[in-house]
Amino acid sequence: MSLTAQDTGIDPAAAVWERLHNEEQPRLMDRFTDGRTYGASGENTYYGREHRIGAMAGQAFLTLFVARNDAGNRLRFA
């Protein structure tokens, strides 16, 4: 991922995948009136799929917020 330089030399870069994901995720949720992401269990077979998506979104938001709102590197707490 770009924040930790793990996408060095990769094409497309992590930022491109982030943008594509952010554009498509609302389309998945728009299919339902209750805001869930997945329909039938065949779309994602993991039992805790909705909870996992929520946790991942929260972690990603926090990571991006800290990285974009600090002059230092808080990805590594010393």
PDB file of C-alpha atoms in Angstrom:
ATOM      1  CA  MET A   1       0.000   0.000   0.000  1.00  0.00           C
ATOM      2  CA  SER A   2       1.269   3.492  -0.768  1.00  0.00           C
ATOM      3  CA  LEU A   3       1.359   4.667   2.842  1.00  0.00           C
ATOM      4  CA  THR A   4       3.971   2.095   3.741  1.00  0.00           C
ATOM      5  CA  ALA A   5       5.661   1.950   0.302  1.00  0.00           C
ATOM      6  CA  GLN A   6       4.594  -1.652  -0.262  1.00  0.00           C
ATOM      7  CA  ASP A   7       3.460  -0.851  -3.792  1.00  0.00           C
ATOM      8  CA  THR A   8       6.818   0.368  -5.083  1.00  0.00           C
ATOM      9  CA  GLY A   9       7.182  -0.611  -8.731  1.00  0.00           C
ATOM     10  CA  ILE A  10       3.658  -1.996  -9.000  1.00  0.00           C
ATOM     11  CA  ASP A  11       1.389  -0.890 -11.808  1.00  0.00           C
ATOM     12  CA  PRO A  12      -1.249   0.172 -11.103  1.00  0.00           C
ATOM     13  CA  ALA A  13      -0.258   1.704  -7.791  1.00  0.00           C
ATOM     14  CA  ALA A  14      -2.215   1.142  -4.571  1.00  0.00           C
ATOM     15  CA  ALA A  15      -3.810   4.587  -4.878  1.00  0.00           C
ATOM     16  CA  VAL A  16      -5.465   3.507  -8.140  1.00  0.00           C
ATOM     17  CA  TRP A  17      -6.939   0.412  -6.490  1.00  0.00           C
ATOM     18  CA  GLU A  18      -8.075   2.536  -3.542  1.00  0.00           C
ATOM     19  CA  ARG A  19      -9.922   4.905  -5.867  1.00  0.00           C
ATOM     20  CA  LEU A  20     -11.545   2.055  -7.811  1.00  0.00           C
ATOM     21  CA  HIS A  21     -12.656   0.374  -4.594  1.00  0.00           C
ATOM     22  CA  ASN A  22     -14.060   3.613  -3.184  1.00  0.00           C
ATOM     23  CA  GLU A  23     -16.050   4.162  -6.372  1.00  0.00           C
ATOM     24  CA  GLU A  24     -17.489   0.637  -6.488  1.00  0.00           C
ATOM     25  CA  GLN A  25     -18.231   0.040  -2.795  1.00  0.00           C
ATOM     26  CA  PRO A  26     -21.219   2.437  -2.658  1.00  0.00           C
ATOM     27  CA  ARG A  27     -22.706   0.650  -5.680  1.00  0.00           C
ATOM     28  CA  LEU A  28     -22.685  -2.613  -3.749  1.00  0.00           C
ATOM     29  CA  MET A  29     -24.429  -0.937  -0.813  1.00  0.00           C
ATOM     30  CA  ASP A  30     -26.952   0.915  -2.992  1.00  0.00           C
ATOM     31  CA  ARG A  31     -28.547  -2.417  -3.865  1.00  0.00           C
ATOM     32  CA  PHE A  32     -30.065  -2.655  -0.386  1.00  0.00           C
ATOM     33  CA  THR A  33     -32.129  -0.300   1.726  1.00  0.00           C
ATOM     34  CA  ASP A  34     -30.428  -1.334   4.986  1.00  0.00           C
ATOM     35  CA  GLY A  35     -26.876  -0.404   3.916  1.00  0.00           C
ATOM     36  CA  ARG A  36     -25.420  -3.896   3.824  1.00  0.00           C
ATOM     37  CA  THR A  37     -22.734  -4.740   1.310  1.00  0.00           C
ATOM     38  CA  TYR A  38     -23.546  -8.295   0.294  1.00  0.00           C
ATOM     39  CA  GLY A  39     -26.719 -10.132  -0.644  1.00  0.00           C
ATOM     40  CA  ALA A  40     -26.822 -13.902  -0.864  1.00  0.00           C
ATOM     41  CA  SER A  41     -24.055 -15.729   0.989  1.00  0.00           C
ATOM     42  CA  GLY A  42     -22.593 -16.724  -2.381  1.00  0.00           C
ATOM     43  CA  GLU A  43     -21.287 -13.172  -2.868  1.00  0.00           C
ATOM     44  CA  ASN A  44     -19.022 -13.538   0.155  1.00  0.00           C
ATOM     45  CA  THR A  45     -19.037 -16.864   1.991  1.00  0.00           C
ATOM     46  CA  TYR A  46     -17.374 -15.669   5.219  1.00  0.00           C
ATOM     47  CA  TYR A  47     -19.894 -15.866   8.098  1.00  0.00           C
ATOM     48  CA  GLY A  48     -18.935 -12.470   9.559  1.00  0.00           C
ATOM     49  CA  ARG A  49     -18.688 -10.740   6.178  1.00  0.00           C
ATOM     50  CA  GLU A  50     -20.583  -7.567   7.081  1.00  0.00           C
ATOM     51  CA  HIS A  51     -18.754  -7.173  10.389  1.00  0.00           C
ATOM     52  CA  ARG A  52     -15.412  -7.760   8.703  1.00  0.00           C
ATOM     53  CA  ILE A  53     -16.125  -5.135   6.042  1.00  0.00           C
ATOM     54  CA  GLY A  54     -17.029  -2.619   8.755  1.00  0.00           C
ATOM     55  CA  ALA A  55     -13.855  -3.337  10.723  1.00  0.00           C
ATOM     56  CA  MET A  56     -11.676  -3.075   7.616  1.00  0.00           C
ATOM     57  CA  ALA A  57     -13.288   0.215   6.608  1.00  0.00           C
ATOM     58  CA  GLY A  58     -12.685   1.658  10.067  1.00  0.00           C
ATOM     59  CA  GLN A  59      -9.049   0.568  10.080  1.00  0.00           C
ATOM     60  CA  ALA A  60      -8.466   1.970   6.605  1.00  0.00           C
ATOM     61  CA  PHE A  61     -10.080   5.300   7.501  1.00  0.00           C
ATOM     62  CA  LEU A  62      -7.970   5.661  10.650  1.00  0.00           C
ATOM     63  CA  THR A  63      -4.773   4.776   8.786  1.00  0.00           C
ATOM     64  CA  LEU A  64      -5.471   7.292   6.017  1.00  0.00           C
ATOM     65  CA  PHE A  65      -6.537   9.990   8.493  1.00  0.00           C
ATOM     66  CA  VAL A  66      -3.369   9.679  10.556  1.00  0.00           C
ATOM     67  CA  ALA A  67      -1.141   9.535   7.479  1.00  0.00           C
ATOM     68  CA  ARG A  68      -2.734  12.556   5.826  1.00  0.00           C
ATOM     69  CA  ASN A  69      -3.075  14.748   8.913  1.00  0.00           C
ATOM     70  CA  ASP A  70       0.327  14.574  10.527  1.00  0.00           C
ATOM     71  CA  ALA A  71       3.750  15.927   9.634  1.00  0.00           C
ATOM     72  CA  GLY A  72       5.463  12.960  11.312  1.00  0.00           C
ATOM     73  CA  ASN A  73       5.076   9.254  10.771  1.00  0.00           C
ATOM     74  CA  ARG A  74       2.510   7.881  13.218  1.00  0.00           C
ATOM     75  CA  LEU A  75       2.306   4.595  11.383  1.00  0.00           C
ATOM     76  CA  ARG A  76       5.225   3.577  13.584  1.00  0.00           C
ATOM     77  CA  PHE A  77       4.588   4.356  17.230  1.00  0.00           C
ATOM     78  CA  ALA A  78       7.856   4.653  19.121  1.00  0.00           C
TER      79      ALA A  78
END
